[in-house]
Amino acid sequence: FLGKKTIDDELLENLEEFLITADIGPQAADMIIEKIRTEYTRGTLKDAERITDALKQTLTEILSDVEEFNEDMTNKPYVILVSGVNGAGKTTSIAKLANMYKNAGKSVMLIAGDTFRAAAADQLAEWGRRLDIPVIRKEDGSDPAAVIHDGLTSAKSKNIDVVIADTAGRLHTKHNLMQELVKINKVAEKVLTYPVQESIIVLDATSGQNALTQAKMFKDAINVNGVILTKLDGTAKGGIALRIVNELHLPIRYIGFGESMEDLRPFNAENFVEAMFN
Amino acid sequence: DLNEKLSGVFKRLKGETRISEANIADAVKQVRMALLEADVNYKVVKSFIAGVQEAALGESVIKSVSPAQQFIKIVHDNLVDILGGKDYTPSLPLKPIPPTIIMLSGLQGSGKTTSAGKLGRYFSKDGKNVLLIAADIYRPAAIDQLEVLGKNLNIDVYSDKKCKDAVKIARDGLEYAKKAAKDIVIVDTAGRLHIDEELMKEVENVKKTISPDYTFFVADAMTGQDAVNAATEFNNRLEITGVILTKTDGDARGGAALSIRYATGKPLMFIGTGEKTEEFELFHPDRMASRILG
Ligand SMILES: Nc1nc2c(ncn2[C@@H]2O[C@H](COP(=O)(O)OP(=O)(O)OP(=O)(O)O)[C@@H](O)[C@H]2O)c(=O)[nH]1
Ligand SMILES: Nc1nc2c(ncn2[C@@H]2O[C@H](COP(=O)(O)OP(=O)(O)OP(=O)(O)O)[C@@H](O)[C@H]2O)c(=O)[nH]1
Ligand SMILES: [Mg+2]
Ligand SMILES: [Mg+2]
C-alpha cells in the first residue's frame, strides 16, 4: 500500500493483507483498518501517502498502552519464574536474562525446574557453566516444586541477588500440568514469603493466534506479569504482541532475536513496529 | 463453531434451488474469517475460497438443506481433499536394501528431536533395528537429549560429541549403520531459520551426503502466517518428502497444516499428539479439516 494516492478498496485490502500476515489477527486487523478509514473520512488523515505513518503510529500507540513494568528490588532475592508452552525458548531466554543481570553486576542463580524432559537440566547446566553461574538441580523425575524449594532456600542462604527458575514446557490445555505450575508458584511464594517479582511467559513469535490463549491461560494460573517474545530473528513479525498488550494488558518485557546469550533486548514499541514494516 | 454461526443464515435461505453468489455471500465471509482465525495463511485463504466458490456456484441444492449449508459441506470436503483425501493412509515403505534413511529438519523448537524418538519407536516396535543419529552440534545438550530418548526406547544412538561437523557425523553414522546392519537410520538435525544461509547450506550438504529416502519437515501445529515462508524454503532447498505436524494435543486450530500443504504440495504424514514417544499418529485429513474450520 506504500505509494498509493487514494484510500480505495485495493489499498484497504493491501493493508489487511499486511496486518493479517503479521499475525495481528483478522479481527484486530479489521479494527485497525476501520480506525484508519475513519481518520481518512474525517479528514484527520489527509492523504494516502500518510497512511504508513498513520498505521505505524496506531500500532505503536496500541503497543505502548500498558503500564510500564516496575522492577521492584525491595526484596532479596529478586525471583523470575519462567513458563510457557513446549519449545517456545524458555531455557535459552533464561540464559540470556542471566547474562544480562550478570553483566549488570548482580549475583545470579538458576533453578532447573524442568525435571521432566530428556536432558532439560543438562541443557540449563551447560548454560550455567558457560555463564559461570550456579545451577540448582535434582534427579530427573523429581517434583519440580521440590527443586524450586531447594533452589530458593539456597539462594536466600547465599544472599543471591537474582534467581531465575526454569520450568518444563507445557500446553495450557493440560489441566494437571497447569496445576503443577500453580503448585510451583505457591511453593516459591511460601519459601520467599513474598510472591515472585517476575512471572514471565515465553511466547514464540512464529506462533499464530494461539499465543493469545497461551498468555491468557498462564496469566490466569500464575499471574504472569510479563512476556518474552522469541525468534524475532526469523521472518515472523510477532503481531500477536498487539493483542497480548491490548487484550491482556501484559507488557512485552524483552524480545529474543537469536540463539546466543546476547540475543535479548528490552522491548521497544517503535523499533518493534519499524521492524514489522521491513 | 462454524455451523452454529451460520444457523441464522441457513434458516433464512432454505428453499433456494441453486447455489448463487448472493445466497452464499454471508457463508463465504464466515468461512474466510474462520480460516484466518485458524491461522491459515492470508494468500492461501484467498486462493482456497476462490477455488471452492467457483466449484460451488451453480450447484443444485439438496432439498433439505440451504445453499449456505451445502456450501459449508463443499468447503469441508474440499479441505479434506486438499489435505490428503478421506481415505488417505500415510505409510513409509522401507527400501528393499537396508538401511532406509530418514532425515528430520525444521525451525527451532518445532519438535524434531522428540519426533526422531517417536519415529524410532514407530519402527522398533515392529521389530526393526533402528539407529538414531545426533547431528545437532549447536544446541546445548542436544546430543544428550537424543541419547536419553534412545536409551528409554532401547534404540541405538550414534553421536560424536567432539565433532563440530554435522555432515561428518551424518556420514560416519550412516557408515556405522551399514556395518551394524541397521534397518532404519533417523538423522536429527539442529533447528535452523530458513533465512540462515549458512545453516541452510549445512542441512543441504547433510542431505547430499546421506541421500535420505525420506526427508521430513517438522512443523509446530500452532505456527501462524509464517508457516508458508519456512515450509516453502525448506522444500525448495531439501525437496521434502512430507510433513510431521507436532503439538496437535494443544488447542491451536492448525491452519498451518493447510498453508504448508498449499505451499509445498507435499503430504502431511504424521502428527505428534503429546510429549511421550508413543504419542505419535498417522495424519487424518478429515479430523484436521474439522479442527481448522472450528
Ligand atoms: N532463532 C532463534 N532461536 C531461538 C530463540 N530462542 C530460543 N531459540 C531456539 O529455540 C529452540 C528451543 O529453545 P529452548 O530454550 O530449548 O525452548 P524451551 O521453551 O525451553 O523448550 P522446552 O523446555 O522443551 O519446552 C532452541 O533451538 C533454541 O536455540 C530466538 O530468539 N531465536
Ligand atoms: N505437547 C507436545 N509437546 C511436544 C510434541 N513434540 C515435541 N514436543 C515438545 O516440544 C519441545 C521441543 O521439542 P524438541 O524435540 O526439543 O524440538 P526440536 O525441534 O528438536 O528443537 P531444536 O532442536 O532446538 O530445534 C519439547 O518440550 C518436547 O517435549 C507434541 O507432539 N506434543
Ligand atoms: Mg526448556
Ligand atoms: Mg532438537
Tab-separated table of C-alpha atoms in Angstrom, chain B residues 54-252:
chain	number	residue	atom	x	y	z
B	54	GLU	CA	-16.047	-21.428	-8.204
B	55	ALA	CA	-16.702	-25.138	-7.704
B	56	ALA	CA	-19.859	-24.453	-5.706
B	57	LEU	CA	-21.583	-21.850	-7.886
B	58	GLY	CA	-24.433	-23.242	-9.925
B	59	GLU	CA	-24.551	-26.469	-7.966
B	60	SER	CA	-28.116	-27.562	-7.409
B	61	VAL	CA	-29.079	-27.630	-3.764
B	62	ILE	CA	-30.220	-30.799	-1.975
B	63	LYS	CA	-33.891	-30.460	-0.927
B	64	SER	CA	-33.470	-30.481	2.850
B	65	VAL	CA	-30.606	-28.000	3.181
B	66	SER	CA	-29.972	-24.360	2.426
B	67	PRO	CA	-27.397	-23.207	-0.145
B	68	ALA	CA	-25.201	-21.940	2.686
B	69	GLN	CA	-25.278	-25.315	4.446
B	70	GLN	CA	-24.389	-27.038	1.210
B	71	PHE	CA	-21.573	-24.577	0.648
B	72	ILE	CA	-20.102	-25.381	4.063
B	73	LYS	CA	-20.179	-29.077	3.208
B	74	ILE	CA	-18.411	-28.334	-0.092
B	75	VAL	CA	-15.807	-26.311	1.831
B	76	HIS	CA	-15.238	-29.149	4.292
B	77	ASP	CA	-14.998	-31.785	1.554
B	78	ASN	CA	-12.588	-29.639	-0.455
B	79	LEU	CA	-10.454	-29.086	2.612
B	80	VAL	CA	-10.320	-32.839	3.277
B	81	ASP	CA	-9.339	-33.459	-0.352
B	82	ILE	CA	-6.538	-30.905	-0.290
B	83	LEU	CA	-5.226	-32.265	3.000
B	84	GLY	CA	-4.976	-35.742	1.527
B	85	GLY	CA	-8.433	-37.132	0.913
B	86	LYS	CA	-10.805	-39.062	3.169
B	87	ASP	CA	-9.212	-42.460	2.517
B	88	TYR	CA	-5.654	-41.242	2.917
B	89	THR	CA	-3.387	-43.602	4.846
B	90	PRO	CA	0.183	-42.356	5.113
B	91	SER	CA	2.852	-45.032	5.025
B	92	LEU	CA	6.622	-45.285	4.929
B	93	PRO	CA	7.513	-48.330	2.869
B	94	LEU	CA	11.044	-49.498	3.584
B	95	LYS	CA	13.739	-49.640	0.925
B	96	PRO	CA	14.412	-53.153	-0.415
B	97	ILE	CA	18.098	-52.853	0.542
B	98	PRO	CA	18.626	-51.502	4.075
B	99	PRO	CA	19.115	-49.140	5.671
B	100	THR	CA	16.152	-46.906	4.932
B	101	ILE	CA	17.394	-43.399	5.684
B	102	ILE	CA	15.190	-40.709	7.209
B	103	MET	CA	16.215	-37.105	7.871
B	104	LEU	CA	14.351	-34.559	10.019
B	105	SER	CA	14.601	-30.799	9.560
B	106	GLY	CA	12.736	-27.692	10.631
B	107	LEU	CA	12.666	-24.469	12.632
B	108	GLN	CA	13.941	-24.184	16.202
B	109	GLY	CA	11.834	-25.905	18.838
B	110	SER	CA	9.355	-27.483	16.393
B	111	GLY	CA	9.778	-30.974	17.896
B	112	LYS	CA	12.403	-32.655	15.686
B	113	THR	CA	14.411	-34.453	18.380
B	114	THR	CA	11.279	-35.737	20.097
B	115	SER	CA	9.851	-36.796	16.712
B	116	ALA	CA	13.106	-38.647	15.947
B	117	GLY	CA	12.464	-40.702	19.066
B	118	LYS	CA	8.836	-41.216	18.077
B	119	LEU	CA	9.734	-42.366	14.564
B	120	GLY	CA	12.364	-44.641	16.069
B	121	ARG	CA	9.765	-46.260	18.304
B	122	TYR	CA	7.267	-46.460	15.404
B	123	PHE	CA	9.684	-48.811	13.595
B	124	SER	CA	11.346	-50.565	16.514
B	125	LYS	CA	8.043	-51.762	17.973
B	126	ASP	CA	7.628	-53.669	14.674
B	127	GLY	CA	10.932	-55.383	15.318
B	128	LYS	CA	13.045	-53.174	13.070
B	129	ASN	CA	16.655	-52.373	14.025
B	130	VAL	CA	16.881	-48.573	14.287
B	131	LEU	CA	19.795	-46.148	14.599
B	132	LEU	CA	19.280	-42.539	15.655
B	133	ILE	CA	21.985	-40.091	14.559
B	134	ALA	CA	22.592	-36.982	16.684
B	135	ALA	CA	23.630	-34.393	14.102
B	136	ASP	CA	22.704	-31.255	16.093
B	137	ILE	CA	26.097	-29.815	17.006
B	138	TYR	CA	24.828	-26.455	18.266
B	139	ARG	CA	22.133	-26.724	20.904
B	140	PRO	CA	23.443	-27.349	24.433
B	141	ALA	CA	22.732	-30.961	25.469
B	142	ALA	CA	21.003	-31.784	22.142
B	143	ILE	CA	23.076	-34.945	21.864
B	144	ASP	CA	22.277	-35.867	25.474
B	145	GLN	CA	18.579	-35.359	24.715
B	146	LEU	CA	18.606	-37.833	21.807
B	147	GLU	CA	20.748	-40.287	23.819
B	148	VAL	CA	18.234	-40.263	26.687
B	149	LEU	CA	15.368	-40.813	24.241
B	150	GLY	CA	17.256	-43.688	22.602
B	151	LYS	CA	18.129	-45.262	25.941
B	152	ASN	CA	14.497	-45.165	27.100
B	153	LEU	CA	13.419	-46.837	23.857
B	154	ASN	CA	16.299	-49.329	23.736
B	155	ILE	CA	17.368	-47.819	20.420
B	156	ASP	CA	20.997	-47.180	19.423
B	157	VAL	CA	22.162	-43.605	19.083
B	158	TYR	CA	25.198	-42.607	17.055
B	159	SER	CA	26.876	-39.436	18.274
B	160	ASP	CA	30.258	-37.761	18.356
B	161	LYS	CA	30.390	-35.042	20.992
B	162	LYS	CA	33.858	-33.961	19.901
B	163	CYS	CA	32.869	-33.417	16.277
B	164	LYS	CA	31.808	-29.968	15.119
B	165	ASP	CA	30.852	-31.080	11.624
B	166	ALA	CA	27.222	-32.159	11.138
B	167	VAL	CA	27.928	-33.585	7.669
B	168	LYS	CA	30.731	-35.773	9.031
B	169	ILE	CA	28.544	-37.037	11.891
B	170	ALA	CA	25.778	-37.959	9.443
B	171	ARG	CA	28.236	-39.691	7.112
B	172	ASP	CA	30.005	-41.602	9.895
B	173	GLY	CA	26.670	-42.510	11.469
B	174	LEU	CA	25.426	-43.937	8.187
B	175	GLU	CA	28.664	-45.896	7.837
B	176	TYR	CA	28.141	-47.335	11.311
B	177	ALA	CA	24.515	-48.218	10.466
B	178	LYS	CA	25.574	-50.223	7.433
B	179	LYS	CA	28.259	-52.099	9.385
B	180	ALA	CA	25.753	-52.805	12.176
B	181	ALA	CA	23.122	-53.979	9.678
B	182	LYS	CA	20.551	-51.426	10.791
B	183	ASP	CA	17.176	-51.417	9.018
B	184	ILE	CA	16.404	-47.754	9.636
B	185	VAL	CA	18.536	-44.659	10.177
B	186	ILE	CA	16.938	-41.478	11.534
B	187	VAL	CA	19.009	-38.297	11.442
B	188	ASP	CA	18.098	-35.492	13.845
B	189	THR	CA	19.354	-32.077	12.725
B	190	ALA	CA	19.627	-28.737	14.517
B	191	GLY	CA	16.755	-26.281	14.404
B	192	ARG	CA	17.525	-23.508	11.915
B	193	LEU	CA	15.945	-20.474	10.272
B	194	HIS	CA	15.044	-20.811	6.590
B	195	ILE	CA	16.765	-17.429	6.092
B	196	ASP	CA	20.047	-18.516	7.693
B	197	GLU	CA	22.096	-19.167	4.554
B	198	GLU	CA	24.972	-20.906	6.304
B	199	LEU	CA	22.738	-23.333	8.184
B	200	MET	CA	20.502	-23.999	5.185
B	201	LYS	CA	23.656	-24.877	3.234
B	202	GLU	CA	24.656	-27.212	6.056
B	203	VAL	CA	21.395	-29.152	6.012
B	204	GLU	CA	21.538	-29.301	2.190
B	205	ASN	CA	25.007	-30.802	2.499
B	206	VAL	CA	23.828	-33.345	5.068
B	207	LYS	CA	21.117	-34.378	2.631
B	208	LYS	CA	23.551	-34.607	-0.296
B	209	THR	CA	25.922	-36.716	1.787
B	210	ILE	CA	23.487	-39.333	3.085
B	211	SER	CA	20.811	-39.270	0.338
B	212	PRO	CA	17.817	-39.902	2.608
B	213	ASP	CA	14.877	-41.944	1.356
B	214	TYR	CA	12.556	-39.709	3.363
B	215	THR	CA	13.124	-36.070	4.325
B	216	PHE	CA	10.626	-34.622	6.782
B	217	PHE	CA	9.799	-31.029	7.577
B	218	VAL	CA	8.794	-30.982	11.230
B	219	ALA	CA	6.329	-28.155	11.900
B	220	ASP	CA	4.593	-26.894	15.018
B	221	ALA	CA	0.781	-27.022	14.726
B	222	MET	CA	0.493	-23.579	16.355
B	223	THR	CA	2.576	-21.847	13.659
B	224	GLY	CA	0.956	-18.711	12.289
B	225	GLN	CA	1.191	-16.898	8.965
B	226	ASP	CA	4.925	-17.614	8.739
B	227	ALA	CA	4.324	-21.327	8.055
B	228	VAL	CA	4.303	-20.698	4.303
B	229	ASN	CA	7.688	-18.950	4.345
B	230	ALA	CA	9.584	-21.614	6.237
B	231	ALA	CA	7.930	-24.596	4.524
B	232	THR	CA	8.484	-23.160	1.037
B	233	GLU	CA	12.177	-22.514	1.657
B	234	PHE	CA	12.837	-25.898	3.287
B	235	ASN	CA	11.026	-27.616	0.445
B	236	ASN	CA	12.938	-25.641	-2.208
B	237	ARG	CA	16.269	-26.427	-0.601
B	238	LEU	CA	15.652	-30.015	0.526
B	239	GLU	CA	12.822	-31.362	-1.637
B	240	ILE	CA	10.990	-32.709	1.427
B	241	THR	CA	9.012	-35.948	1.290
B	242	GLY	CA	6.384	-34.926	3.762
B	243	VAL	CA	5.477	-33.133	6.963
B	244	ILE	CA	5.255	-34.102	10.610
B	245	LEU	CA	2.902	-31.746	12.438
B	246	THR	CA	3.677	-31.582	16.166
B	247	LYS	CA	1.905	-30.445	19.337
B	248	THR	CA	-1.553	-31.187	17.952
B	249	ASP	CA	-2.558	-32.001	21.539
B	250	GLY	CA	-2.875	-28.259	22.106
B	251	ASP	CA	-5.892	-26.197	21.038
B	252	ALA	CA	-4.305	-24.337	18.137
